[in-house]
Amino acid sequence: MRSGLLGELIHGHCLKLGFVADTFVGNCLIAMYSAFGDMNAARVVLDGAPWRSVVSWTVLISGYAKVGDVESARLMFDEAPVKDRGVWGSMIGYVQNSCFKEGLHMFRLMQLAGVELDEAVFASILCASANLGALETGIWVHRYLDRVEFPRSVRLGTALIDMYAKWGHLDLAENVFEEMPQRDTVCWNAMISGWAMHGNGDRALQMFSEMEKAGIRPDDITFIAVFTACGYSAMAYEGLRVFSSMCNVYHIEPKTEHYGCMIDFLGRTGLIEEAKEIIGKMPKKKSSPSEEAVLWRALMSACSSHGNIRLGEVAAEKLLELVCHSGAYVLLSNLYSTFWRT
């Protein structure tokens, strides 16, 4: 029996027994339907209830936002008779759905309304600032947090690091990192990714080494960040060493993304044969045809960069077996063009 169907049966019993009139039961039903993404049913529960508490509106607004229906969430927000911090905070679902401009707009309205801001709101606004490049807002949040001596949680520290790193202010990101009283894997990943995306592979690998010495266990995202750094900095052998550590020390099973990063850093340094061997060793059952196609496409690009016609044709044949896409012919054309120019 589906969990959703079981929930509907329980709802039916609540109606028969009159329990829906209870605020707690009604809010639980709204939360249940919201978790299943059935926002119409959640709204029916609210409309048919003799009560409408602030919690009810908060749960319902959050559920519209989480399923991506931010327009309906805003309409519900406007209807809410009382808007406390929870109701306002639920509208930060804009940020969860990549509506960053709308999230910043709601943040400014919260300030004008004099609503007390909490950690969740600050973290969401820092995320929006990072993705929009609205550094002035992010810097204001940072200074405000320092001024009021707001507790610097791992969540807030990571959000600040991510914001500064995305826009190239690695010195500021590292200052935040060093000042943090506690650091988890996500925090370390943000710092390593920051150095990786801006091409400083040496510093990214140094951070990874420091992470290991600090006793923080890396996860699959950590290794993607390290492999990305190796690719940008043409550090193929370092990447292979880290890959061995990932598999044999941390016993993390590589995903398609890890293989893709490896092919990238091997291809950038001209180790085309080694890149092809990596694809051959990848367990077929772990990847879909479209995912495997991405790897052969990456190998073709590497062949084009280094003028390896033979392997490029092999990669093109494999790619066309997996997907029929004009991009494969474009890559092959580029490969031949590179060869004739040389």
CSV table of N, CA and C in Angstrom, one decimal, residues 230-330:
chain,number,residue,atom,x,y,z
A,230,CYS,N,42.4,19.1,-10.2
A,230,CYS,CA,43.5,18.5,-11.0
A,230,CYS,C,43.3,18.7,-12.4
A,231,GLY,N,42.0,18.8,-12.9
A,231,GLY,CA,41.8,19.1,-14.3
A,231,GLY,C,42.2,20.5,-14.7
A,232,TYR,N,41.8,21.5,-13.9
A,232,TYR,CA,42.1,22.8,-14.2
A,232,TYR,C,43.6,23.1,-14.2
A,233,SER,N,44.3,22.4,-13.3
A,233,SER,CA,45.7,22.6,-13.1
A,233,SER,C,46.6,21.6,-13.8
A,234,ALA,N,46.0,20.7,-14.6
A,234,ALA,CA,46.8,19.7,-15.4
A,234,ALA,C,47.6,18.8,-14.4
A,235,MET,N,47.0,18.4,-13.3
A,235,MET,CA,47.7,17.6,-12.3
A,235,MET,C,47.2,16.1,-12.4
A,236,ALA,N,47.5,15.4,-13.5
A,236,ALA,CA,46.9,14.1,-13.8
A,236,ALA,C,47.4,13.1,-12.8
A,237,TYR,N,48.7,13.0,-12.5
A,237,TYR,CA,49.2,12.0,-11.6
A,237,TYR,C,48.7,12.2,-10.2
A,238,GLU,N,48.6,13.4,-9.8
A,238,GLU,CA,48.1,13.7,-8.4
A,238,GLU,C,46.6,13.2,-8.4
A,239,GLY,N,45.9,13.4,-9.5
A,239,GLY,CA,44.5,13.0,-9.5
A,239,GLY,C,44.4,11.5,-9.5
A,240,LEU,N,45.3,10.8,-10.1
A,240,LEU,CA,45.2,9.3,-10.1
A,240,LEU,C,45.5,8.8,-8.7
A,241,ARG,N,46.5,9.5,-8.0
A,241,ARG,CA,46.8,9.1,-6.6
A,241,ARG,C,45.6,9.3,-5.7
A,242,VAL,N,44.9,10.4,-5.9
A,242,VAL,CA,43.7,10.7,-5.0
A,242,VAL,C,42.6,9.7,-5.4
A,243,PHE,N,42.5,9.3,-6.6
A,243,PHE,CA,41.5,8.3,-7.0
A,243,PHE,C,41.7,7.0,-6.3
A,244,SER,N,43.0,6.6,-6.3
A,244,SER,CA,43.3,5.4,-5.6
A,244,SER,C,43.0,5.5,-4.1
A,245,SER,N,43.2,6.6,-3.5
A,245,SER,CA,42.9,6.8,-2.1
A,245,SER,C,41.4,6.7,-1.9
A,246,MET,N,40.6,7.3,-2.8
A,246,MET,CA,39.2,7.3,-2.7
A,246,MET,C,38.6,5.9,-2.7
A,247,CYS,N,39.2,5.0,-3.6
A,247,CYS,CA,38.7,3.7,-3.7
A,247,CYS,C,39.2,2.7,-2.6
A,248,ASN,N,40.5,2.8,-2.3
A,248,ASN,CA,41.2,1.9,-1.5
A,248,ASN,C,41.3,2.2,0.0
A,249,VAL,N,41.2,3.6,0.3
A,249,VAL,CA,41.3,4.0,1.6
A,249,VAL,C,40.0,4.3,2.2
A,250,TYR,N,39.2,5.1,1.4
A,250,TYR,CA,37.9,5.5,1.9
A,250,TYR,C,36.7,4.6,1.4
A,251,HIS,N,37.1,3.7,0.5
A,251,HIS,CA,36.1,2.8,0.0
A,251,HIS,C,34.8,3.4,-0.5
A,252,ILE,N,35.0,4.5,-1.2
A,252,ILE,CA,33.9,5.2,-1.9
A,252,ILE,C,33.8,4.8,-3.3
A,253,GLU,N,32.7,4.2,-3.7
A,253,GLU,CA,32.5,3.7,-5.1
A,253,GLU,C,32.4,4.9,-6.1
A,254,PRO,N,33.2,4.9,-7.1
A,254,PRO,CA,33.2,6.1,-8.0
A,254,PRO,C,31.9,6.1,-8.8
A,255,LYS,N,31.4,7.3,-9.0
A,255,LYS,CA,30.2,7.5,-9.8
A,255,LYS,C,30.6,8.0,-11.2
A,256,THR,N,29.7,8.2,-12.1
A,256,THR,CA,30.0,8.7,-13.4
A,256,THR,C,30.7,10.0,-13.4
A,257,GLU,N,30.3,10.9,-12.4
A,257,GLU,CA,30.9,12.2,-12.3
A,257,GLU,C,32.4,12.1,-12.0
A,258,HIS,N,32.7,11.1,-11.2
A,258,HIS,CA,34.2,10.9,-10.9
A,258,HIS,C,34.9,10.5,-12.1
A,259,TYR,N,34.4,9.5,-12.9
A,259,TYR,CA,35.0,9.1,-14.1
A,259,TYR,C,35.2,10.2,-15.1
A,260,GLY,N,34.1,11.1,-15.2
A,260,GLY,CA,34.2,12.2,-16.1
A,260,GLY,C,35.3,13.2,-15.7
A,261,CYS,N,35.4,13.4,-14.4
A,261,CYS,CA,36.5,14.3,-14.0
A,261,CYS,C,37.9,13.7,-14.3
A,262,MET,N,38.0,12.4,-14.2
A,262,MET,CA,39.3,11.8,-14.4
A,262,MET,C,39.6,11.9,-15.9
A,263,ILE,N,38.6,11.6,-16.8
A,263,ILE,CA,38.9,11.7,-18.2
A,263,ILE,C,39.3,13.1,-18.6
A,264,ASP,N,38.7,14.1,-17.9
A,264,ASP,CA,39.0,15.5,-18.1
A,264,ASP,C,40.5,15.8,-17.8
A,265,PHE,N,40.9,15.4,-16.6
A,265,PHE,CA,42.3,15.8,-16.2
A,265,PHE,C,43.3,14.9,-16.9
A,266,LEU,N,43.0,13.7,-17.3
A,266,LEU,CA,43.9,12.9,-18.1
A,266,LEU,C,44.0,13.5,-19.5
A,267,GLY,N,42.8,13.8,-20.1
A,267,GLY,CA,42.8,14.4,-21.4
A,267,GLY,C,43.5,15.7,-21.5
A,268,ARG,N,43.4,16.6,-20.5
A,268,ARG,CA,44.1,17.9,-20.6
A,268,ARG,C,45.6,17.7,-20.6
A,269,THR,N,46.1,16.7,-20.0
A,269,THR,CA,47.5,16.5,-20.0
A,269,THR,C,48.0,15.5,-21.1
A,270,GLY,N,47.2,15.2,-22.0
A,270,GLY,CA,47.5,14.4,-23.1
A,270,GLY,C,47.6,12.9,-22.9
A,271,LEU,N,47.1,12.4,-21.7
A,271,LEU,CA,47.1,11.0,-21.4
A,271,LEU,C,45.9,10.4,-22.0
A,272,ILE,N,45.7,10.3,-23.3
A,272,ILE,CA,44.5,9.9,-23.9
A,272,ILE,C,44.3,8.4,-23.8
A,273,GLU,N,45.3,7.6,-23.9
A,273,GLU,CA,45.2,6.2,-23.8
A,273,GLU,C,44.7,5.8,-22.4
A,274,GLU,N,45.3,6.5,-21.4
A,274,GLU,CA,44.9,6.2,-20.0
A,274,GLU,C,43.5,6.6,-19.8
A,275,ALA,N,43.0,7.7,-20.4
A,275,ALA,CA,41.6,8.1,-20.3
A,275,ALA,C,40.7,7.0,-20.9
A,276,LYS,N,41.1,6.5,-22.0
A,276,LYS,CA,40.3,5.5,-22.7
A,276,LYS,C,40.2,4.2,-21.8
A,277,GLU,N,41.3,3.9,-21.1
A,277,GLU,CA,41.3,2.7,-20.3
A,277,GLU,C,40.3,2.9,-19.1
A,278,ILE,N,40.3,4.1,-18.6
A,278,ILE,CA,39.4,4.4,-17.5
A,278,ILE,C,37.9,4.1,-17.9
A,279,ILE,N,37.5,4.6,-19.1
A,279,ILE,CA,36.2,4.3,-19.5
A,279,ILE,C,35.9,2.8,-19.6
A,280,GLY,N,36.9,2.1,-20.1
A,280,GLY,CA,36.8,0.6,-20.3
A,280,GLY,C,36.7,-0.1,-18.9
A,281,LYS,N,37.2,0.5,-17.9
A,281,LYS,CA,37.2,-0.2,-16.5
A,281,LYS,C,35.9,0.2,-15.8
A,282,MET,N,35.2,1.2,-16.3
A,282,MET,CA,34.0,1.6,-15.5
A,282,MET,C,32.9,0.6,-15.6
A,283,PRO,N,32.3,0.1,-14.5
A,283,PRO,CA,31.3,-0.9,-14.5
A,283,PRO,C,30.1,-0.4,-15.3
A,284,LYS,N,29.7,-1.1,-16.3
A,284,LYS,CA,28.6,-0.7,-17.2
A,284,LYS,C,27.3,-0.6,-16.5
A,285,LYS,N,27.1,-1.4,-15.5
A,285,LYS,CA,25.8,-1.4,-14.8
A,285,LYS,C,25.6,-0.2,-14.0
A,286,LYS,N,26.7,0.6,-13.7
A,286,LYS,CA,26.6,1.8,-12.9
A,286,LYS,C,26.3,3.0,-13.6
A,287,SER,N,26.2,2.9,-15.0
A,287,SER,CA,25.9,4.2,-15.7
A,287,SER,C,24.9,3.9,-16.8
A,288,SER,N,24.1,4.9,-17.1
A,288,SER,CA,23.2,4.8,-18.2
A,288,SER,C,23.9,5.1,-19.5
A,289,PRO,N,23.2,4.8,-20.7
A,289,PRO,CA,23.9,5.2,-22.0
A,289,PRO,C,24.2,6.6,-22.1
A,290,SER,N,23.3,7.5,-21.6
A,290,SER,CA,23.5,8.9,-21.7
A,290,SER,C,24.7,9.4,-20.9
A,291,GLU,N,24.9,8.7,-19.7
A,291,GLU,CA,26.0,9.1,-18.9
A,291,GLU,C,27.3,8.6,-19.5
A,292,GLU,N,27.3,7.4,-20.1
A,292,GLU,CA,28.5,6.9,-20.7
A,292,GLU,C,28.9,7.7,-21.9
A,293,ALA,N,27.8,8.2,-22.6
A,293,ALA,CA,28.1,9.1,-23.8
A,293,ALA,C,28.8,10.3,-23.4
A,294,VAL,N,28.5,10.9,-22.2
A,294,VAL,CA,29.2,12.0,-21.7
A,294,VAL,C,30.7,11.8,-21.7
A,295,LEU,N,31.1,10.6,-21.2
A,295,LEU,CA,32.5,10.2,-21.1
A,295,LEU,C,33.2,10.1,-22.4
A,296,TRP,N,32.5,9.5,-23.4
A,296,TRP,CA,33.1,9.3,-24.7
A,296,TRP,C,33.2,10.7,-25.4
A,297,ARG,N,32.3,11.6,-25.1
A,297,ARG,CA,32.3,12.9,-25.7
A,297,ARG,C,33.5,13.7,-25.1
A,298,ALA,N,33.8,13.5,-23.8
A,298,ALA,CA,34.9,14.2,-23.2
A,298,ALA,C,36.2,13.7,-23.8
A,299,LEU,N,36.2,12.3,-24.1
A,299,LEU,CA,37.4,11.8,-24.7
A,299,LEU,C,37.6,12.3,-26.1
A,300,MET,N,36.6,12.5,-26.8
A,300,MET,CA,36.7,13.0,-28.2
A,300,MET,C,37.2,14.4,-28.1
A,301,SER,N,36.8,15.2,-27.2
A,301,SER,CA,37.3,16.6,-27.0
A,301,SER,C,38.8,16.6,-26.7
A,302,ALA,N,39.2,15.7,-25.9
A,302,ALA,CA,40.6,15.6,-25.6
A,302,ALA,C,41.4,15.1,-26.8
A,303,CYS,N,40.9,14.2,-27.6
A,303,CYS,CA,41.5,13.8,-28.8
A,303,CYS,C,41.7,14.9,-29.8
A,304,SER,N,40.7,15.8,-29.9
A,304,SER,CA,40.7,16.9,-30.8
A,304,SER,C,41.8,17.9,-30.3
A,305,SER,N,41.9,18.1,-29.0
A,305,SER,CA,42.9,19.1,-28.5
A,305,SER,C,44.3,18.6,-28.8
A,306,HIS,N,44.5,17.3,-28.8
A,306,HIS,CA,45.9,16.7,-28.9
A,306,HIS,C,46.1,16.1,-30.3
A,307,GLY,N,45.1,16.2,-31.2
A,307,GLY,CA,45.3,15.7,-32.5
A,307,GLY,C,45.4,14.2,-32.6
A,308,ASN,N,44.7,13.4,-31.8
A,308,ASN,CA,44.8,12.0,-31.8
A,308,ASN,C,43.6,11.5,-32.6
A,309,ILE,N,43.8,11.3,-33.9
A,309,ILE,CA,42.7,10.9,-34.9
A,309,ILE,C,42.2,9.5,-34.6
A,310,ARG,N,43.2,8.6,-34.3
A,310,ARG,CA,42.8,7.2,-34.2
A,310,ARG,C,41.8,7.0,-33.0
A,311,LEU,N,42.2,7.5,-31.9
A,311,LEU,CA,41.4,7.3,-30.7
A,311,LEU,C,40.1,8.2,-30.8
A,312,GLY,N,40.2,9.3,-31.5
A,312,GLY,CA,39.1,10.1,-31.7
A,312,GLY,C,38.0,9.4,-32.5
A,313,GLU,N,38.4,8.7,-33.5
A,313,GLU,CA,37.4,7.9,-34.3
A,313,GLU,C,36.8,6.8,-33.5
A,314,VAL,N,37.6,6.1,-32.7
A,314,VAL,CA,37.1,5.1,-31.8
A,314,VAL,C,36.0,5.7,-30.8
A,315,ALA,N,36.4,6.8,-30.2
A,315,ALA,CA,35.4,7.5,-29.3
A,315,ALA,C,34.2,7.9,-30.0
A,316,ALA,N,34.3,8.4,-31.3
A,316,ALA,CA,33.1,8.8,-32.1
A,316,ALA,C,32.2,7.6,-32.3
A,317,GLU,N,32.8,6.5,-32.7
A,317,GLU,CA,32.0,5.3,-33.0
A,317,GLU,C,31.3,4.8,-31.7
A,318,LYS,N,32.0,4.8,-30.6
A,318,LYS,CA,31.3,4.4,-29.3
A,318,LYS,C,30.2,5.4,-29.0
A,319,LEU,N,30.4,6.7,-29.2
A,319,LEU,CA,29.5,7.7,-28.9
A,319,LEU,C,28.2,7.5,-29.7
A,320,LEU,N,28.4,7.3,-31.0
A,320,LEU,CA,27.2,7.1,-31.9
A,320,LEU,C,26.5,5.8,-31.6
A,321,GLU,N,27.1,4.8,-31.0
A,321,GLU,CA,26.4,3.6,-30.6
A,321,GLU,C,25.5,3.9,-29.5
A,322,LEU,N,25.8,4.9,-28.7
A,322,LEU,CA,25.1,5.2,-27.4
A,322,LEU,C,24.0,6.2,-27.7
A,323,VAL,N,24.3,7.2,-28.4
A,323,VAL,CA,23.3,8.3,-28.7
A,323,VAL,C,23.5,8.8,-30.2
A,324,CYS,N,22.3,9.1,-30.8
A,324,CYS,CA,22.4,9.7,-32.1
A,324,CYS,C,22.2,11.2,-32.0
A,325,HIS,N,23.3,11.9,-32.0
A,325,HIS,CA,23.3,13.3,-31.8
A,325,HIS,C,24.2,14.0,-32.7
A,326,SER,N,23.8,15.2,-33.2
A,326,SER,CA,24.6,15.9,-34.2
A,326,SER,C,25.9,16.4,-33.6
A,327,GLY,N,25.9,16.5,-32.3
A,327,GLY,CA,27.1,17.0,-31.6
A,327,GLY,C,28.3,16.1,-31.8
A,328,ALA,N,28.0,14.8,-32.0
A,328,ALA,CA,29.1,13.8,-32.2
A,328,ALA,C,29.8,14.1,-33.5
A,329,TYR,N,29.0,14.5,-34.5
A,329,TYR,CA,29.6,14.8,-35.8
A,329,TYR,C,30.4,16.1,-35.8
A,330,VAL,N,29.9,17.0,-35.0
A,330,VAL,CA,30.6,18.3,-34.9
A,330,VAL,C,32.0,18.1,-34.2
